[in-house]
mmCIF file of C-alpha atoms in Angstrom:
data_model
loop_
_atom_site.group_PDB
_atom_site.id
_atom_site.type_symbol
_atom_site.label_atom_id
_atom_site.label_comp_id
_atom_site.label_asym_id
_atom_site.label_seq_id
_atom_site.Cartn_x
_atom_site.Cartn_y
_atom_site.Cartn_z
ATOM 1 C CA UNK A 1 0.000 0.000 0.000
ATOM 2 C CA UNK A 2 1.362 3.390 -0.986
ATOM 3 C CA UNK A 3 2.019 5.634 2.024
ATOM 4 C CA UNK A 4 -0.042 8.802 2.283
ATOM 5 C CA UNK A 5 1.518 11.888 0.749
ATOM 6 C CA UNK A 6 3.131 14.388 3.070
ATOM 7 C CA UNK A 7 1.456 17.676 2.201
ATOM 8 C CA UNK A 8 4.401 19.632 3.533
ATOM 9 C CA UNK A 9 6.699 18.014 0.986
ATOM 10 C CA UNK A 10 4.412 18.485 -1.978
ATOM 11 C CA UNK A 11 5.316 20.854 -4.813
ATOM 12 C CA UNK A 12 2.951 23.737 -4.265
ATOM 13 C CA UNK A 13 3.970 25.694 -7.357
ATOM 14 C CA UNK A 14 0.775 24.599 -9.110
ATOM 15 C CA UNK A 15 -1.214 26.461 -6.450
ATOM 16 C CA UNK A 16 0.424 29.793 -7.403
ATOM 17 C CA UNK A 17 -1.938 31.896 -9.540
ATOM 18 C CA UNK A 18 -1.038 31.552 -13.211
ATOM 19 C CA UNK A 19 -0.483 35.258 -13.775
ATOM 20 C CA UNK A 20 1.982 35.527 -10.879
ATOM 21 C CA UNK A 21 4.823 34.363 -13.134
ATOM 22 C CA UNK A 22 3.848 36.494 -16.133
ATOM 23 C CA UNK A 23 5.957 39.461 -17.146
ATOM 24 C CA UNK A 24 3.920 42.556 -16.373
ATOM 25 C CA UNK A 25 6.343 44.824 -18.204
ATOM 26 C CA UNK A 26 8.373 47.731 -16.881
ATOM 27 C CA UNK A 27 7.197 49.829 -13.928
ATOM 28 C CA UNK A 28 4.664 52.524 -14.779
ATOM 29 C CA UNK A 29 7.308 55.247 -14.334
ATOM 30 C CA UNK A 30 9.436 53.652 -17.092
ATOM 31 C CA UNK A 31 6.686 53.127 -19.636
ATOM 32 C CA UNK A 32 6.773 55.310 -22.707
ATOM 33 C CA UNK A 33 4.296 58.213 -22.522
ATOM 34 C CA UNK A 34 4.863 60.472 -25.505
ATOM 35 C CA UNK A 35 3.509 63.797 -26.586
ATOM 36 C CA UNK A 36 1.608 63.488 -29.856
ATOM 37 C CA UNK A 37 2.604 66.257 -32.266
ATOM 38 C CA UNK A 38 0.158 66.801 -35.109
ATOM 39 C CA UNK A 39 1.228 68.898 -38.099
ATOM 40 C CA UNK A 40 -1.647 70.182 -40.236
ATOM 41 C CA UNK A 41 -1.587 71.912 -43.617
ATOM 42 C CA UNK A 42 -1.342 75.511 -42.376
ATOM 43 C CA UNK A 43 1.693 77.586 -43.233
ATOM 44 C CA UNK A 44 4.232 77.486 -40.418
ATOM 45 C CA UNK A 45 6.181 74.222 -40.603
ATOM 46 C CA UNK A 46 9.169 75.914 -38.852
ATOM 47 C CA UNK A 47 6.931 76.202 -35.759
ATOM 48 C CA UNK A 48 6.450 72.432 -35.752
ATOM 49 C CA UNK A 49 10.186 71.830 -36.207
ATOM 50 C CA UNK A 50 11.018 74.094 -33.262
ATOM 51 C CA UNK A 51 8.459 72.394 -31.016
ATOM 52 C CA UNK A 52 9.799 68.972 -31.963
ATOM 53 C CA UNK A 53 13.372 70.032 -31.242
ATOM 54 C CA UNK A 54 12.274 71.475 -27.901
ATOM 55 C CA UNK A 55 10.484 68.284 -26.868
ATOM 56 C CA UNK A 56 13.430 66.097 -27.827
ATOM 57 C CA UNK A 57 15.907 68.414 -26.100
ATOM 58 C CA UNK A 58 13.803 68.063 -22.929
ATOM 59 C CA UNK A 59 14.079 64.275 -23.141
ATOM 60 C CA UNK A 60 10.434 63.759 -24.125
ATOM 61 C CA UNK A 61 9.160 60.956 -26.348
ATOM 62 C CA UNK A 62 7.168 62.025 -29.404
ATOM 63 C CA UNK A 63 4.505 60.408 -31.575
ATOM 64 C CA UNK A 64 4.380 62.307 -34.865
ATOM 65 C CA UNK A 65 1.398 62.651 -37.206
ATOM 66 C CA UNK A 66 1.928 64.630 -40.420
ATOM 67 C CA UNK A 67 -1.252 65.303 -42.388
ATOM 68 C CA UNK A 68 -1.397 64.890 -46.142
ATOM 69 C CA UNK A 69 -1.980 68.621 -46.627
ATOM 70 C CA UNK A 70 1.007 69.488 -44.432
ATOM 71 C CA UNK A 71 3.318 67.543 -46.748
ATOM 72 C CA UNK A 72 2.502 69.992 -49.526
ATOM 73 C CA UNK A 73 3.152 72.924 -47.190
ATOM 74 C CA UNK A 74 6.425 71.387 -46.002
ATOM 75 C CA UNK A 75 7.540 70.850 -49.588
ATOM 76 C CA UNK A 76 6.635 74.438 -50.475
ATOM 77 C CA UNK A 77 8.277 76.015 -47.400
ATOM 78 C CA UNK A 78 11.406 73.856 -47.160
ATOM 79 C CA UNK A 79 11.757 71.801 -50.335
ATOM 80 C CA UNK A 80 11.571 68.613 -48.231
ATOM 81 C CA UNK A 81 9.362 65.785 -49.484
ATOM 82 C CA UNK A 82 8.166 63.960 -46.360
ATOM 83 C CA UNK A 83 7.747 60.254 -47.203
ATOM 84 C CA UNK A 84 6.237 57.474 -45.092
ATOM 85 C CA UNK A 85 8.899 54.987 -46.128
ATOM 86 C CA UNK A 86 11.759 57.399 -45.397
ATOM 87 C CA UNK A 87 10.260 59.474 -42.626
ATOM 88 C CA UNK A 88 13.278 59.253 -40.322
ATOM 89 C CA UNK A 89 15.726 60.660 -42.876
ATOM 90 C CA UNK A 90 13.227 63.317 -43.957
ATOM 91 C CA UNK A 91 12.521 64.280 -40.329
ATOM 92 C CA UNK A 92 16.246 64.627 -39.623
ATOM 93 C CA UNK A 93 16.632 66.962 -42.602
ATOM 94 C CA UNK A 94 13.583 68.972 -41.537
ATOM 95 C CA UNK A 95 14.650 69.398 -37.912
ATOM 96 C CA UNK A 96 18.186 70.348 -38.943
ATOM 97 C CA UNK A 97 16.906 73.206 -41.124
ATOM 98 C CA UNK A 98 16.626 76.740 -39.728
ATOM 99 C CA UNK A 99 13.553 78.919 -40.030
ATOM 100 C CA UNK A 100 15.349 80.862 -42.777
ATOM 101 C CA UNK A 101 15.595 77.667 -44.831
ATOM 102 C CA UNK A 102 19.315 77.121 -44.232
ATOM 103 C CA UNK A 103 20.090 73.378 -43.998
ATOM 104 C CA UNK A 104 22.316 72.015 -41.258
ATOM 105 C CA UNK A 105 21.500 74.821 -38.812
ATOM 106 C CA UNK A 106 20.658 72.441 -35.961
ATOM 107 C CA UNK A 107 22.261 69.160 -34.915
ATOM 108 C CA UNK A 108 19.876 66.208 -34.693
ATOM 109 C CA UNK A 109 21.193 63.095 -32.952
ATOM 110 C CA UNK A 110 20.299 59.449 -33.475
ATOM 111 C CA UNK A 111 19.320 59.242 -29.801
ATOM 112 C CA UNK A 112 16.764 62.015 -30.273
ATOM 113 C CA UNK A 113 15.281 60.442 -33.404
ATOM 114 C CA UNK A 114 15.044 57.125 -31.565
ATOM 115 C CA UNK A 115 12.449 58.728 -29.254
ATOM 116 C CA UNK A 116 10.154 59.552 -32.187
ATOM 117 C CA UNK A 117 7.446 57.195 -33.427
ATOM 118 C CA UNK A 118 5.754 58.095 -36.691
ATOM 119 C CA UNK A 119 2.159 57.265 -37.603
ATOM 120 C CA UNK A 120 0.783 57.743 -41.119
ATOM 121 C CA UNK A 121 -2.130 60.175 -41.330
ATOM 122 C CA UNK A 122 -4.386 57.567 -42.924
ATOM 123 C CA UNK A 123 -3.730 54.916 -40.271
ATOM 124 C CA UNK A 124 -6.880 55.131 -38.182
ATOM 125 C CA UNK A 125 -5.844 51.961 -36.338
ATOM 126 C CA UNK A 126 -2.656 53.614 -35.046
ATOM 127 C CA UNK A 127 -1.847 53.507 -31.344
ATOM 128 C CA UNK A 128 -2.872 57.095 -30.486
ATOM 129 C CA UNK A 129 -6.299 56.580 -32.077
ATOM 130 C CA UNK A 130 -7.345 54.757 -28.898
ATOM 131 C CA UNK A 131 -7.868 56.261 -25.474
ATOM 132 C CA UNK A 132 -6.104 53.250 -23.935
ATOM 133 C CA UNK A 133 -2.848 54.223 -25.634
ATOM 134 C CA UNK A 134 -0.805 56.123 -23.007
ATOM 135 C CA UNK A 135 0.149 59.673 -24.012
ATOM 136 C CA UNK A 136 0.714 62.910 -22.107
ATOM 137 C CA UNK A 137 -1.336 64.991 -24.528
ATOM 138 C CA UNK A 138 -1.317 66.451 -28.013
ATOM 139 C CA UNK A 139 0.155 69.559 -29.630
ATOM 140 C CA UNK A 140 -1.203 70.608 -33.026
ATOM 141 C CA UNK A 141 1.424 72.883 -34.582
ATOM 142 C CA UNK A 142 0.485 74.603 -36.804
ATOM 143 C CA UNK A 143 -3.290 74.145 -36.830
ATOM 144 C CA UNK A 144 -5.157 75.110 -39.993
ATOM 145 C CA UNK A 145 -8.721 76.376 -39.897
ATOM 146 C CA UNK A 146 -9.821 73.145 -41.595
ATOM 147 C CA UNK A 147 -8.150 71.166 -38.826
ATOM 148 C CA UNK A 148 -9.747 73.389 -36.179
ATOM 149 C CA UNK A 149 -13.182 72.857 -37.739
ATOM 150 C CA UNK A 150 -12.715 69.099 -37.977
ATOM 151 C CA UNK A 151 -11.665 68.757 -34.340
ATOM 152 C CA UNK A 152 -14.390 71.101 -33.087
ATOM 153 C CA UNK A 153 -17.052 69.157 -34.989
ATOM 154 C CA UNK A 154 -15.603 65.760 -34.041
ATOM 155 C CA UNK A 155 -15.208 64.652 -37.655
ATOM 156 C CA UNK A 156 -12.098 62.447 -37.212
ATOM 157 C CA UNK A 157 -11.550 62.342 -40.974
ATOM 158 C CA UNK A 158 -7.872 61.436 -40.521
ATOM 159 C CA UNK A 159 -5.572 60.287 -37.725
ATOM 160 C CA UNK A 160 -4.677 63.833 -36.670
ATOM 161 C CA UNK A 161 -8.315 64.753 -36.037
ATOM 162 C CA UNK A 162 -9.040 61.375 -34.447
ATOM 163 C CA UNK A 163 -6.187 61.737 -31.952
ATOM 164 C CA UNK A 164 -7.348 65.265 -31.094
ATOM 165 C CA UNK A 165 -10.865 63.950 -30.409
ATOM 166 C CA UNK A 166 -9.454 61.165 -28.230
ATOM 167 C CA UNK A 167 -7.308 63.700 -26.361
ATOM 168 C CA UNK A 168 -10.391 65.761 -25.531
ATOM 169 C CA UNK A 169 -12.557 62.821 -24.489
ATOM 170 C CA UNK A 170 -9.802 61.478 -22.242
ATOM 171 C CA UNK A 171 -9.405 64.943 -20.662
ATOM 172 C CA UNK A 172 -5.758 65.151 -21.692
ATOM 173 C CA UNK A 173 -3.976 68.354 -22.607
ATOM 174 C CA UNK A 174 -4.623 69.569 -26.158
ATOM 175 C CA UNK A 175 -2.781 72.647 -27.449
ATOM 176 C CA UNK A 176 -4.019 74.068 -30.750
ATOM 177 C CA UNK A 177 -1.583 76.553 -32.313
ATOM 178 C CA UNK A 178 -3.881 78.067 -34.910
ATOM 179 C CA UNK A 179 -2.081 79.831 -37.770
ATOM 180 C CA UNK A 180 -4.446 81.972 -39.829
ATOM 181 C CA UNK A 181 -5.336 85.637 -40.272
ATOM 182 C CA UNK A 182 -7.853 87.158 -40.418
ATOM 183 C CA UNK A 183 -10.244 84.816 -38.648
ATOM 184 C CA UNK A 184 -13.835 84.589 -39.832
ATOM 185 C CA UNK A 185 -16.937 83.957 -37.760
ATOM 186 C CA UNK A 186 -17.164 80.165 -38.204
ATOM 187 C CA UNK A 187 -13.512 79.680 -37.238
ATOM 188 C CA UNK A 188 -13.922 81.888 -34.164
ATOM 189 C CA UNK A 189 -16.921 79.798 -33.114
ATOM 190 C CA UNK A 190 -14.925 76.606 -33.621
ATOM 191 C CA UNK A 191 -12.110 77.986 -31.467
ATOM 192 C CA UNK A 192 -14.601 78.832 -28.716
ATOM 193 C CA UNK A 193 -15.945 75.274 -28.965
ATOM 194 C CA UNK A 194 -12.416 73.907 -28.497
ATOM 195 C CA UNK A 195 -11.811 76.208 -25.550
ATOM 196 C CA UNK A 196 -15.044 75.079 -23.906
ATOM 197 C CA UNK A 197 -14.044 71.448 -24.505
ATOM 198 C CA UNK A 198 -10.833 72.023 -22.554
ATOM 199 C CA UNK A 199 -8.301 72.696 -25.293
ATOM 200 C CA UNK A 200 -5.723 75.476 -25.057
ATOM 201 C CA UNK A 201 -6.129 77.761 -28.079
ATOM 202 C CA UNK A 202 -2.731 79.290 -28.795
ATOM 203 C CA UNK A 203 -2.518 81.571 -31.855
ATOM 204 C CA UNK A 204 0.886 81.564 -33.549
ATOM 205 C CA UNK A 205 1.557 85.184 -32.578
ATOM 206 C CA UNK A 206 5.253 85.976 -31.992
ATOM 207 C CA UNK A 207 6.184 88.709 -29.530
ATOM 208 C CA UNK A 208 9.043 91.190 -29.845
ATOM 209 C CA UNK A 209 9.918 91.967 -26.208
ATOM 210 C CA UNK A 210 12.287 88.994 -26.172
ATOM 211 C CA UNK A 211 14.706 90.924 -28.387
ATOM 212 C CA UNK A 212 14.229 89.045 -31.643
ATOM 213 C CA UNK A 213 16.957 89.685 -34.212
ATOM 214 C CA UNK A 214 16.293 86.760 -36.526
ATOM 215 C CA UNK A 215 13.291 84.930 -37.947
ATOM 216 C CA UNK A 216 14.321 81.923 -35.834
ATOM 217 C CA UNK A 217 13.811 84.007 -32.664
ATOM 218 C CA UNK A 218 10.205 84.735 -33.660
ATOM 219 C CA UNK A 219 9.548 81.089 -34.502
ATOM 220 C CA UNK A 220 11.120 79.910 -31.246
ATOM 221 C CA UNK A 221 8.960 82.311 -29.229
ATOM 222 C CA UNK A 222 5.770 80.697 -30.521
ATOM 223 C CA UNK A 223 7.233 77.210 -30.091
ATOM 224 C CA UNK A 224 8.273 78.123 -26.562
ATOM 225 C CA UNK A 225 4.763 79.253 -25.705
ATOM 226 C CA UNK A 226 3.424 75.919 -26.999
ATOM 227 C CA UNK A 227 5.880 74.091 -24.739
ATOM 228 C CA UNK A 228 4.887 76.381 -21.854
ATOM 229 C CA UNK A 229 1.271 75.302 -22.345
ATOM 230 C CA UNK A 230 2.448 71.687 -22.191
ATOM 231 C CA UNK A 231 4.583 72.449 -19.098
ATOM 232 C CA UNK A 232 7.720 71.210 -20.855
ATOM 233 C CA UNK A 233 10.895 73.066 -19.787
ATOM 234 C CA UNK A 234 12.887 74.847 -22.482
ATOM 235 C CA UNK A 235 15.127 77.816 -23.178
ATOM 236 C CA UNK A 236 13.726 78.931 -26.512
ATOM 237 C CA UNK A 237 13.059 82.569 -25.649
ATOM 238 C CA UNK A 238 13.843 85.249 -23.091
ATOM 239 C CA UNK A 239 11.041 85.584 -20.573
ATOM 240 C CA UNK A 240 9.539 88.867 -19.432
ATOM 241 C CA UNK A 241 10.855 89.794 -15.992
ATOM 242 C CA UNK A 242 9.132 93.138 -15.468
ATOM 243 C CA UNK A 243 12.082 95.261 -16.544
ATOM 244 C CA UNK A 244 12.502 97.313 -19.703
ATOM 245 C CA UNK A 245 15.660 96.267 -21.520
ATOM 246 C CA UNK A 246 15.596 98.740 -24.390
ATOM 247 C CA UNK A 247 17.282 96.771 -27.103
ATOM 248 C CA UNK A 248 17.737 93.576 -29.035
ATOM 249 C CA UNK A 249 19.640 90.535 -27.879
ATOM 250 C CA UNK A 250 22.528 91.468 -30.139
ATOM 251 C CA UNK A 251 22.797 94.883 -28.501
ATOM 252 C CA UNK A 252 22.714 93.317 -25.037
ATOM 253 C CA UNK A 253 25.380 90.793 -25.930
ATOM 254 C CA UNK A 254 27.687 93.277 -27.693
ATOM 255 C CA UNK A 255 30.871 94.120 -25.751
ATOM 256 C CA UNK A 256 31.231 97.565 -24.235
ATOM 257 C CA UNK A 257 32.877 100.092 -26.493
ATOM 258 C CA UNK A 258 36.460 100.977 -25.498
#
């Protein structure tokens, strides 16, 4: 007769819940939570480039959505043809270009580009199209009036508009850098709708108190204000400190005359 089993000596591993041995992934603090940057067809692609550089310089991860219309604007303003199959090389060239169109103005590292994930505008099954996809929020730079209307009306006709709608419904931060002038009645109503829905409406309006001496300074001011709205640290422009300075940056930085 077989002796009774000693329960104390039995292998109890089968009593451990099945999911206890499963890999649950990295801790929440280490999981990737990017900012989604949407680029619409409005004029102002240097604004988007400056925002992207600022996010990457701050160590942020980025999910990039470039609308079909914005590709035409980018080609017209920079000569760069943004291609899905070669987006990384095209993005590097774009981010390296200054607001005056000069190539190679900025250095773009492989480590920075490695933090960018690109989603095609027609891919409505992309990660950011779902509210369960973890992101910090969305920055639309620049935002055309057509984009503003689509988001305000909840049309979701492409991935950019869909992600904006998801951002609003999930109560995440949405910054809309509208670039148009003058603004007509319907667009103003759409902007009010976005404001009431919780978005931050941020017109691409550069200021001059920061001592701008170059077109890049004006672009960086607007980009800096977008990053301010997203609470991302940067050093893109000189902040107002309540004191009149009476001159440009070049005059401030010039050495004293002998």
